[in-house]
mmCIF file of C-alpha atoms and ligand atoms in Angstrom:
data_model
loop_
_atom_site.group_PDB
_atom_site.id
_atom_site.type_symbol
_atom_site.label_atom_id
_atom_site.label_comp_id
_atom_site.label_asym_id
_atom_site.label_seq_id
_atom_site.Cartn_x
_atom_site.Cartn_y
_atom_site.Cartn_z
ATOM 1 C CA UNK A 1 52.858 57.995 68.871
ATOM 2 C CA UNK A 2 53.041 54.205 67.319
ATOM 3 C CA UNK A 3 54.607 54.565 63.797
ATOM 4 C CA UNK A 4 54.972 50.815 62.284
ATOM 5 C CA UNK A 5 57.908 52.967 59.139
ATOM 6 C CA UNK A 6 59.378 51.038 56.117
ATOM 7 C CA UNK A 7 62.863 51.806 56.430
ATOM 8 C CA UNK A 8 64.759 49.253 54.252
ATOM 9 C CA UNK A 9 62.948 47.783 51.592
ATOM 10 C CA UNK A 10 62.740 44.126 51.792
ATOM 11 C CA UNK A 11 63.157 44.677 55.542
ATOM 12 C CA UNK A 12 60.745 43.893 58.152
ATOM 13 C CA UNK A 13 59.034 47.146 59.331
ATOM 14 C CA UNK A 14 60.690 49.511 62.461
ATOM 15 C CA UNK A 15 57.986 49.596 64.752
ATOM 16 C CA UNK A 16 58.932 53.176 66.318
ATOM 17 C CA UNK A 17 57.920 56.563 68.126
ATOM 18 C CA UNK A 18 58.056 59.187 66.532
ATOM 19 C CA UNK A 19 56.425 62.757 67.291
ATOM 20 C CA UNK A 20 52.782 63.603 65.886
ATOM 21 C CA UNK A 21 53.545 64.958 63.179
ATOM 22 C CA UNK A 22 51.454 69.067 63.087
ATOM 23 C CA UNK A 23 49.089 70.452 61.001
ATOM 24 C CA UNK A 24 48.845 72.373 57.910
ATOM 25 C CA UNK A 25 45.729 74.724 58.092
ATOM 26 C CA UNK A 26 43.983 72.834 56.187
ATOM 27 C CA UNK A 27 44.088 70.072 57.017
ATOM 28 C CA UNK A 28 43.014 68.025 60.051
ATOM 29 C CA UNK A 29 44.624 65.276 62.517
ATOM 30 C CA UNK A 30 43.126 61.796 62.589
ATOM 31 C CA UNK A 31 43.481 59.672 65.082
ATOM 32 C CA UNK A 32 43.896 56.288 64.135
ATOM 33 C CA UNK A 33 41.773 53.935 65.677
ATOM 34 C CA UNK A 34 41.952 50.768 61.919
ATOM 35 C CA UNK A 35 43.763 50.298 59.293
ATOM 36 C CA UNK A 36 43.169 47.751 56.700
ATOM 37 C CA UNK A 37 45.876 45.889 55.499
ATOM 38 C CA UNK A 38 46.548 45.808 51.557
ATOM 39 C CA UNK A 39 48.784 43.304 49.507
ATOM 40 C CA UNK A 40 50.165 46.611 48.044
ATOM 41 C CA UNK A 41 52.002 47.427 50.899
ATOM 42 C CA UNK A 42 53.449 44.432 50.810
ATOM 43 C CA UNK A 43 54.968 45.040 47.349
ATOM 44 C CA UNK A 44 55.999 48.709 48.624
ATOM 45 C CA UNK A 45 58.226 46.500 51.886
ATOM 46 C CA UNK A 46 59.204 43.764 48.526
ATOM 47 C CA UNK A 47 60.291 47.007 46.335
ATOM 48 C CA UNK A 48 57.451 47.415 44.052
ATOM 49 C CA UNK A 49 56.527 50.007 43.414
ATOM 50 C CA UNK A 50 60.574 51.809 43.503
ATOM 51 C CA UNK A 51 60.479 51.676 40.076
ATOM 52 C CA UNK A 52 58.066 53.813 39.341
ATOM 53 C CA UNK A 53 58.136 56.166 42.043
ATOM 54 C CA UNK A 54 61.236 56.364 44.543
ATOM 55 C CA UNK A 55 59.928 57.328 47.645
ATOM 56 C CA UNK A 56 62.303 58.909 49.979
ATOM 57 C CA UNK A 57 62.108 56.491 52.940
ATOM 58 C CA UNK A 58 60.892 56.930 55.610
ATOM 59 C CA UNK A 59 57.476 55.999 54.962
ATOM 60 C CA UNK A 60 54.460 54.913 56.954
ATOM 61 C CA UNK A 61 52.551 52.119 55.142
ATOM 62 C CA UNK A 62 48.313 51.794 55.598
ATOM 63 C CA UNK A 63 46.190 54.048 53.699
ATOM 64 C CA UNK A 64 43.238 51.523 54.254
ATOM 65 C CA UNK A 65 42.781 54.929 56.982
ATOM 66 C CA UNK A 66 39.300 55.199 59.359
ATOM 67 C CA UNK A 67 39.635 57.035 63.337
ATOM 68 C CA UNK A 68 38.198 60.593 64.733
ATOM 69 C CA UNK A 69 38.745 64.230 63.921
ATOM 70 C CA UNK A 70 41.461 65.008 66.040
ATOM 71 C CA UNK A 71 42.313 68.868 66.030
ATOM 72 C CA UNK A 72 41.099 70.435 62.538
ATOM 73 C CA UNK A 73 43.021 73.744 61.001
ATOM 74 C CA UNK A 74 42.282 76.661 61.190
ATOM 75 C CA UNK A 75 41.618 76.866 57.841
ATOM 76 C CA UNK A 76 39.282 74.019 57.267
ATOM 77 C CA UNK A 77 36.317 75.257 56.450
ATOM 78 C CA UNK A 78 32.967 75.626 59.275
ATOM 79 C CA UNK A 79 30.533 74.656 56.369
ATOM 80 C CA UNK A 80 32.434 70.829 56.241
ATOM 81 C CA UNK A 81 31.319 70.378 59.400
ATOM 82 C CA UNK A 82 33.899 68.435 60.929
ATOM 83 C CA UNK A 83 33.661 68.523 64.505
ATOM 84 C CA UNK A 84 36.609 66.582 66.730
ATOM 85 C CA UNK A 85 35.667 63.528 67.551
ATOM 86 C CA UNK A 86 33.387 62.632 64.676
ATOM 87 C CA UNK A 87 33.713 59.102 62.748
ATOM 88 C CA UNK A 88 35.868 59.166 60.041
ATOM 89 C CA UNK A 89 36.887 57.528 56.068
ATOM 90 C CA UNK A 90 40.343 58.220 54.730
ATOM 91 C CA UNK A 91 39.377 58.743 51.124
ATOM 92 C CA UNK A 92 43.194 57.673 49.034
ATOM 93 C CA UNK A 93 43.845 59.748 46.341
ATOM 94 C CA UNK A 94 44.893 63.236 47.802
ATOM 95 C CA UNK A 95 45.669 64.913 43.858
ATOM 96 C CA UNK A 96 47.152 69.251 43.068
ATOM 97 C CA UNK A 97 43.666 69.208 42.755
ATOM 98 C CA UNK A 98 44.722 71.855 39.310
ATOM 99 C CA UNK A 99 44.858 68.912 36.040
ATOM 100 C CA UNK A 100 41.797 68.174 33.802
ATOM 101 C CA UNK A 101 41.388 64.609 36.297
ATOM 102 C CA UNK A 102 40.926 66.266 39.957
ATOM 103 C CA UNK A 103 39.033 68.964 38.323
ATOM 104 C CA UNK A 104 36.695 65.390 37.166
ATOM 105 C CA UNK A 105 36.785 64.913 40.434
ATOM 106 C CA UNK A 106 39.143 62.210 39.381
ATOM 107 C CA UNK A 107 41.741 62.959 41.769
ATOM 108 C CA UNK A 108 42.925 59.932 42.875
ATOM 109 C CA UNK A 109 44.432 58.984 39.422
ATOM 110 C CA UNK A 110 46.643 62.668 39.513
ATOM 111 C CA UNK A 111 49.405 63.101 37.717
ATOM 112 C CA UNK A 112 50.996 64.958 41.292
ATOM 113 C CA UNK A 113 48.853 62.644 43.660
ATOM 114 C CA UNK A 114 49.874 62.111 47.543
ATOM 115 C CA UNK A 115 48.602 58.577 48.415
ATOM 116 C CA UNK A 116 48.201 57.613 52.210
ATOM 117 C CA UNK A 117 49.973 55.852 53.607
ATOM 118 C CA UNK A 118 53.071 56.356 50.679
ATOM 119 C CA UNK A 119 54.604 58.081 52.130
ATOM 120 C CA UNK A 120 55.510 60.201 56.112
ATOM 121 C CA UNK A 121 52.258 59.544 56.573
ATOM 122 C CA UNK A 122 49.958 56.436 56.958
ATOM 123 C CA UNK A 123 47.405 54.630 58.668
ATOM 124 C CA UNK A 124 50.668 51.938 60.375
ATOM 125 C CA UNK A 125 50.647 54.597 62.853
ATOM 126 C CA UNK A 126 48.498 56.487 65.595
ATOM 127 C CA UNK A 127 47.814 59.328 63.586
ATOM 128 C CA UNK A 128 48.085 61.457 60.384
ATOM 129 C CA UNK A 129 47.954 64.313 59.633
ATOM 130 C CA UNK A 130 44.520 64.670 55.945
ATOM 131 C CA UNK A 131 43.629 67.147 54.371
ATOM 132 C CA UNK A 132 39.623 68.140 54.886
ATOM 133 C CA UNK A 133 38.500 68.251 51.703
ATOM 134 C CA UNK A 134 39.439 64.112 51.939
ATOM 135 C CA UNK A 135 37.912 63.562 54.159
ATOM 136 C CA UNK A 136 34.273 61.585 54.325
ATOM 137 C CA UNK A 137 32.106 61.451 58.091
ATOM 138 C CA UNK A 138 30.812 58.889 58.765
ATOM 139 C CA UNK A 139 27.452 57.288 61.323
ATOM 140 C CA UNK A 140 29.364 56.018 65.312
ATOM 141 C CA UNK A 141 27.286 52.505 64.047
ATOM 142 C CA UNK A 142 29.198 51.569 61.582
ATOM 143 C CA UNK A 143 32.525 49.596 62.799
ATOM 144 C CA UNK A 144 36.352 50.619 62.570
ATOM 145 C CA UNK A 145 37.257 47.378 61.369
ATOM 146 C CA UNK A 146 35.252 47.059 58.765
ATOM 147 C CA UNK A 147 35.559 51.233 58.300
ATOM 148 C CA UNK A 148 38.727 50.534 56.928
ATOM 149 C CA UNK A 149 39.114 48.061 53.950
ATOM 150 C CA UNK A 150 36.291 49.664 52.483
ATOM 151 C CA UNK A 151 38.089 52.668 51.936
ATOM 152 C CA UNK A 152 39.993 50.444 49.480
ATOM 153 C CA UNK A 153 39.579 46.857 49.246
ATOM 154 C CA UNK A 154 35.221 47.844 49.204
ATOM 155 C CA UNK A 155 36.625 50.500 47.676
ATOM 156 C CA UNK A 156 39.046 49.940 44.069
ATOM 157 C CA UNK A 157 36.442 46.567 42.601
ATOM 158 C CA UNK A 158 33.797 48.581 43.892
ATOM 159 C CA UNK A 159 34.660 52.105 41.130
ATOM 160 C CA UNK A 160 35.999 48.255 39.170
ATOM 161 C CA UNK A 161 31.817 47.140 38.651
ATOM 162 C CA UNK A 162 30.686 50.827 37.552
ATOM 163 C CA UNK A 163 32.644 50.885 34.754
ATOM 164 C CA UNK A 164 31.498 47.207 33.585
ATOM 165 C CA UNK A 165 27.761 48.840 34.706
ATOM 166 C CA UNK A 166 28.981 52.114 32.952
ATOM 167 C CA UNK A 167 29.926 51.196 29.957
ATOM 168 C CA UNK A 168 26.700 48.335 29.483
ATOM 169 C CA UNK A 169 28.126 45.051 29.583
ATOM 170 C CA UNK A 170 26.638 44.363 32.765
ATOM 171 C CA UNK A 171 22.550 42.641 31.878
ATOM 172 C CA UNK A 172 19.868 39.682 32.300
ATOM 173 C CA UNK A 173 21.503 38.217 30.023
ATOM 174 C CA UNK A 174 24.683 38.132 30.333
ATOM 175 C CA UNK A 175 27.388 36.067 33.157
ATOM 176 C CA UNK A 176 30.057 38.415 35.189
ATOM 177 C CA UNK A 177 33.192 36.688 35.760
ATOM 178 C CA UNK A 178 34.137 38.145 39.329
ATOM 179 C CA UNK A 179 38.062 36.393 39.178
ATOM 180 C CA UNK A 180 39.912 35.690 42.639
ATOM 181 C CA UNK A 181 37.858 36.026 45.458
ATOM 182 C CA UNK A 182 40.505 37.454 47.757
ATOM 183 C CA UNK A 183 40.209 41.083 49.936
ATOM 184 C CA UNK A 184 38.051 42.798 46.850
ATOM 185 C CA UNK A 185 37.151 39.871 44.824
ATOM 186 C CA UNK A 186 34.559 39.807 48.384
ATOM 187 C CA UNK A 187 33.336 42.734 47.788
ATOM 188 C CA UNK A 188 33.323 42.828 43.677
ATOM 189 C CA UNK A 189 30.905 39.701 43.995
ATOM 190 C CA UNK A 190 28.805 41.884 46.541
ATOM 191 C CA UNK A 191 28.853 44.167 43.585
ATOM 192 C CA UNK A 192 28.291 42.452 41.181
ATOM 193 C CA UNK A 193 25.094 41.502 42.927
ATOM 194 C CA UNK A 194 24.053 45.019 43.548
ATOM 195 C CA UNK A 195 25.161 46.718 40.895
ATOM 196 C CA UNK A 196 24.944 43.646 38.367
ATOM 197 C CA UNK A 197 21.915 44.665 37.107
ATOM 198 C CA UNK A 198 21.051 41.012 37.343
ATOM 199 C CA UNK A 199 23.463 39.326 35.301
ATOM 200 C CA UNK A 200 25.121 35.673 36.959
ATOM 201 C CA UNK A 201 27.312 35.753 38.882
ATOM 202 C CA UNK A 202 30.101 33.822 38.230
ATOM 203 C CA UNK A 203 33.336 34.007 41.161
ATOM 204 C CA UNK A 204 35.712 31.740 40.277
ATOM 205 C CA UNK A 205 39.362 30.857 42.223
ATOM 206 C CA UNK A 206 42.009 28.093 43.908
ATOM 207 C CA UNK A 207 40.667 28.326 47.450
ATOM 208 C CA UNK A 208 38.225 26.668 47.784
ATOM 209 C CA UNK A 209 37.923 28.703 50.972
ATOM 210 C CA UNK A 210 37.706 31.586 50.208
ATOM 211 C CA UNK A 211 34.612 30.801 46.963
ATOM 212 C CA UNK A 212 33.107 29.311 50.423
ATOM 213 C CA UNK A 213 32.695 33.392 51.131
ATOM 214 C CA UNK A 214 31.399 34.114 46.840
ATOM 215 C CA UNK A 215 28.523 31.577 47.452
ATOM 216 C CA UNK A 216 28.075 32.743 51.023
ATOM 217 C CA UNK A 217 27.906 36.644 49.877
ATOM 218 C CA UNK A 218 25.702 35.603 47.454
ATOM 219 C CA UNK A 219 27.442 34.035 43.587
ATOM 220 C CA UNK A 220 25.188 32.342 41.918
ATOM 221 C CA UNK A 221 27.911 29.936 40.577
ATOM 222 C CA UNK A 222 31.413 29.327 42.387
ATOM 223 C CA UNK A 223 34.493 27.261 39.797
ATOM 224 C CA UNK A 224 37.712 25.976 40.709
ATOM 225 C CA UNK A 225 39.722 27.034 38.552
ATOM 226 C CA UNK A 226 43.012 25.121 40.629
ATOM 227 C CA UNK A 227 45.009 22.179 37.902
ATOM 228 C CA UNK A 228 42.499 22.853 35.872
ATOM 229 C CA UNK A 229 42.176 24.047 31.336
ATOM 230 C CA UNK A 230 40.582 27.207 30.402
ATOM 231 C CA UNK A 231 38.465 24.406 27.742
ATOM 232 C CA UNK A 232 38.066 22.327 32.074
ATOM 233 C CA UNK A 233 36.928 26.248 33.284
ATOM 234 C CA UNK A 234 34.765 26.823 30.106
ATOM 235 C CA UNK A 235 32.804 23.405 30.256
ATOM 236 C CA UNK A 236 32.319 23.295 33.793
ATOM 237 C CA UNK A 237 30.716 27.908 33.312
ATOM 238 C CA UNK A 238 28.476 27.303 29.909
ATOM 239 C CA UNK A 239 27.421 23.985 32.523
ATOM 240 C CA UNK A 240 27.275 26.034 35.603
ATOM 241 C CA UNK A 241 24.393 29.163 33.045
ATOM 242 C CA UNK A 242 23.598 27.734 29.951
ATOM 243 C CA UNK A 243 27.125 29.880 28.218
ATOM 244 C CA UNK A 244 31.403 28.943 28.123
ATOM 245 C CA UNK A 245 32.143 32.456 28.215
ATOM 246 C CA UNK A 246 31.577 35.950 30.628
ATOM 247 C CA UNK A 247 29.989 38.609 29.572
ATOM 248 C CA UNK A 248 31.882 40.798 31.859
ATOM 249 C CA UNK A 249 35.401 40.586 33.864
ATOM 250 C CA UNK A 250 36.620 42.159 36.869
ATOM 251 C CA UNK A 251 40.202 39.992 37.917
ATOM 252 C CA UNK A 252 40.817 40.780 41.535
ATOM 253 C CA UNK A 253 44.782 39.338 41.150
ATOM 254 C CA UNK A 254 46.075 41.070 37.973
ATOM 255 C CA UNK A 255 48.063 37.400 38.275
ATOM 256 C CA UNK A 256 49.139 36.305 35.144
ATOM 257 C CA UNK A 257 47.828 32.567 34.642
ATOM 258 C CA UNK A 258 44.468 34.755 35.660
ATOM 259 C CA UNK A 259 44.451 37.286 33.245
ATOM 260 C CA UNK A 260 45.721 34.611 30.576
ATOM 261 C CA UNK A 261 42.201 32.437 31.991
ATOM 262 C CA UNK A 262 40.123 35.636 32.019
ATOM 263 C CA UNK A 263 40.911 36.652 28.874
ATOM 264 C CA UNK A 264 40.472 32.758 27.114
ATOM 265 C CA UNK A 265 36.574 32.477 28.825
ATOM 266 C CA UNK A 266 35.306 36.896 28.108
ATOM 267 C CA UNK A 267 33.385 36.644 25.483
ATOM 268 C CA UNK A 268 32.948 38.048 21.936
ATOM 269 C CA UNK A 269 32.566 42.924 22.168
ATOM 270 C CA UNK A 270 33.411 41.812 26.219
ATOM 271 C CA UNK A 271 34.923 43.714 29.338
ATOM 272 C CA UNK A 272 37.349 42.724 31.472
ATOM 273 C CA UNK A 273 38.229 45.447 34.151
ATOM 274 C CA UNK A 274 41.673 44.669 36.200
ATOM 275 C CA UNK A 275 41.618 46.106 39.152
ATOM 276 C CA UNK A 276 44.503 43.294 41.012
ATOM 277 C CA UNK A 277 49.132 44.147 40.764
ATOM 278 C CA UNK A 278 49.583 40.604 42.041
ATOM 279 C CA UNK A 279 51.434 40.567 37.966
ATOM 280 C CA UNK A 280 53.699 42.940 36.278
ATOM 281 C CA UNK A 281 52.779 42.537 32.528
ATOM 282 C CA UNK A 282 50.077 41.775 29.945
ATOM 283 C CA UNK A 283 51.291 38.868 28.861
ATOM 284 C CA UNK A 284 47.924 37.390 26.028
ATOM 285 C CA UNK A 285 47.218 36.893 22.694
ATOM 286 C CA UNK A 286 45.942 39.785 20.577
ATOM 287 C CA UNK A 287 44.033 38.789 17.308
ATOM 288 C CA UNK A 288 41.321 37.565 19.506
ATOM 289 C CA UNK A 289 41.068 40.710 21.870
ATOM 290 C CA UNK A 290 40.886 42.752 18.679
ATOM 291 C CA UNK A 291 38.953 40.585 15.926
ATOM 292 C CA UNK A 292 37.024 40.049 19.082
ATOM 293 C CA UNK A 293 36.121 43.563 19.755
ATOM 294 C CA UNK A 294 37.300 43.098 23.928
ATOM 295 C CA UNK A 295 37.501 45.695 26.050
ATOM 296 C CA UNK A 296 40.228 45.913 28.787
ATOM 297 C CA UNK A 297 39.885 48.671 31.442
ATOM 298 C CA UNK A 298 42.330 50.010 33.735
ATOM 299 C CA UNK A 299 40.314 50.741 37.485
ATOM 300 C CA UNK A 300 42.386 52.545 40.258
ATOM 301 C CA UNK A 301 41.503 52.569 43.479
ATOM 302 C CA UNK A 302 38.467 54.886 44.021
ATOM 303 C CA UNK A 303 37.596 58.930 43.894
ATOM 304 C CA UNK A 304 35.801 60.143 46.417
ATOM 305 C CA UNK A 305 32.142 59.916 45.804
ATOM 306 C CA UNK A 306 33.079 56.007 45.470
ATOM 307 C CA UNK A 307 33.357 56.097 48.015
ATOM 308 C CA UNK A 308 31.260 57.351 49.725
ATOM 309 C CA UNK A 309 28.315 55.343 47.687
ATOM 310 C CA UNK A 310 30.350 52.719 49.958
ATOM 311 C CA UNK A 311 29.890 54.570 52.816
ATOM 312 C CA UNK A 312 25.959 54.050 51.912
ATOM 313 C CA UNK A 313 25.980 51.388 51.130
ATOM 314 C CA UNK A 314 27.263 50.128 54.667
ATOM 315 C CA UNK A 315 25.539 52.682 56.300
ATOM 316 C CA UNK A 316 22.693 49.884 55.342
ATOM 317 C CA UNK A 317 23.750 47.884 56.474
ATOM 318 C CA UNK A 318 24.888 46.513 52.529
ATOM 319 C CA UNK A 319 28.208 44.383 52.758
ATOM 320 C CA UNK A 320 29.791 42.071 54.392
ATOM 321 C CA UNK A 321 32.676 41.248 55.358
ATOM 322 C CA UNK A 322 35.287 38.745 56.479
ATOM 323 C CA UNK A 323 37.446 40.121 58.639
ATOM 324 C CA UNK A 324 40.423 39.530 60.948
ATOM 325 C CA UNK A 325 41.716 42.166 63.448
ATOM 326 C CA UNK A 326 45.116 42.383 64.454
ATOM 327 C CA UNK A 327 47.564 44.284 66.990
ATOM 328 C CA UNK A 328 50.309 47.022 66.043
ATOM 329 C CA UNK A 329 53.045 44.813 67.402
ATOM 330 C CA UNK A 330 51.398 42.383 64.461
ATOM 331 C CA UNK A 331 51.964 44.290 62.124
ATOM 332 C CA UNK A 332 55.248 42.044 60.188
ATOM 333 C CA UNK A 333 53.996 39.004 60.662
ATOM 334 C CA UNK A 334 51.115 39.738 58.430
ATOM 335 C CA UNK A 335 52.151 41.223 56.470
ATOM 336 C CA UNK A 336 54.503 37.646 55.926
ATOM 337 C CA UNK A 337 51.478 36.018 56.094
ATOM 338 C CA UNK A 338 49.510 38.186 53.721
ATOM 339 C CA UNK A 339 52.927 37.509 51.193
ATOM 340 C CA UNK A 340 51.994 34.147 50.794
ATOM 341 C CA UNK A 341 48.228 34.617 50.346
ATOM 342 C CA UNK A 342 46.858 32.448 53.815
ATOM 343 C CA UNK A 343 45.295 35.575 54.874
ATOM 344 C CA UNK A 344 40.702 35.049 54.044
ATOM 345 C CA UNK A 345 39.350 38.024 54.294
ATOM 346 C CA UNK A 346 40.984 41.062 55.105
ATOM 347 C CA UNK A 347 43.645 41.625 57.902
ATOM 348 C CA UNK A 348 43.357 45.332 60.091
ATOM 349 C CA UNK A 349 45.411 46.330 62.360
ATOM 350 C CA UNK A 350 42.663 48.281 65.206
ATOM 351 C CA UNK A 351 44.773 50.884 67.201
ATOM 352 C CA UNK A 352 42.976 51.985 70.655
HETATM 353 C C1 FEH B 401 46.589 51.816 46.675
HETATM 354 C C2 FEH B 401 48.184 52.358 45.850
HETATM 355 C C3 FEH B 401 49.947 52.475 44.983
HETATM 356 C C4 FEH B 401 49.236 51.019 44.373
HETATM 357 C C5 FEH B 401 48.061 50.207 44.483
HETATM 358 C C6 FEH B 401 46.864 50.766 45.140
HETATM 359 C C7 FEH B 401 45.619 50.190 45.500
HETATM 360 O O1 FEH B 401 45.785 48.650 46.565
HETATM 361 C C8 FEH B 401 44.858 50.665 45.706
HETATM 362 O O2 FEH B 401 43.767 49.504 45.166
HETATM 363 ZN ZN1 ZN B 402 44.758 48.924 48.574
#
C-alpha cells in the first residue's frame, strides 16, 4: 500500500510502498478514503513531541481518518454491527481500557494511550488497523473529505466549547471569544453558536480571510488583532459587544502572544479553555488570575462520545467546512504550506 512515512525528524515524509498491515482479532482493517492534515502533523515532523515520547520510527502521520471497513477481525462482536463496505470515522485516543479515565470514556487521555498517526500506522496511508471499539459507523451520504477533519479539527473545539458550557461560562448575557480562526477555529465559531446558550460570539484573529470565514460561519463580531495592543482590542470589543472583557475564551491557537491577549481580556471569574498547541509554554501574569478567580481548562482532542455527537451534528447538516482536498503525492508540499500558515481551512488528503 501507499504510505507517507516519517523516517527522520525535520525531513520530508518518504512516499513509499509497504505491505498492507495484518489485523488483530479485535481490529478492523480500514481502507482510508480521506485524512485531514493537522498542524500537529507538522509538529510531529519537526520533533515537537520528541521530548514527550520518542516514538520508534518510521511513523505514519495522519490522525484525522475516515474510510471504509475492508476486513473484520474474528473477535469483533457481531453486535458491533460492522460490515465490509461500511463508512467509518476513527475515534482518536486508543486507551488501554483499564484506568479510571478509560473507564469514564476518556480513553484519549489514558496514560497508555495510542494515537493513530503517531506510530506505525496512520491516515497518510491506504490502510490501517483500528480496534473496532474506536470506529464509528456513519451514513454513506456524508462526504469523506468532510468527515475526516471532523475527527480532530472538528472534534477538538467541540470538546472545548462543551467544557465552557458545562462550567456555566456561557449564556445570553455572556461574551465568548474565539482566538484564532484556523482549522480548529472555523469549527469553534459554529459550535459557539450551537452550544453557546445565546452568548455573543466574537472571533479574534490576524488574518482577514480567516475572519471572513468566521463571519460566514455566524460569528456575531470579528476583530482583527493584527498590530493592535490589548487596550485597542478591548476598546473594539466594548464597542461591538457593550463590554471590554470576555467571559469565556476558547483559544484555538495556543500561541504565547495570543494567550497573553486572551488572558488580558478575560473577565472576573472568566473561563479560558485552550485547545491549541502552537506554543510550548504559558507566560502570563499570575496575580490577575488568582485575584479574579479565573479558570484555565486544558482540553485535548475528544473522546468517542464527543465524536459521536459531532457525527450527529454533521448528519443533521449543522456543520460547514472550509477544505482543500489534496493528493497523496502533495503531502509534503502541503505540510510546508501548513507550517507557514498559508492554508485557510483544512487540507485533506484523499485516496481512491
Ligand atoms: C493530536 C495528537 C498529539 C498532539 C496533539 C494532537 C492534536 O492535533 C489534537 O487536536
Ligand atoms: Zn490534530
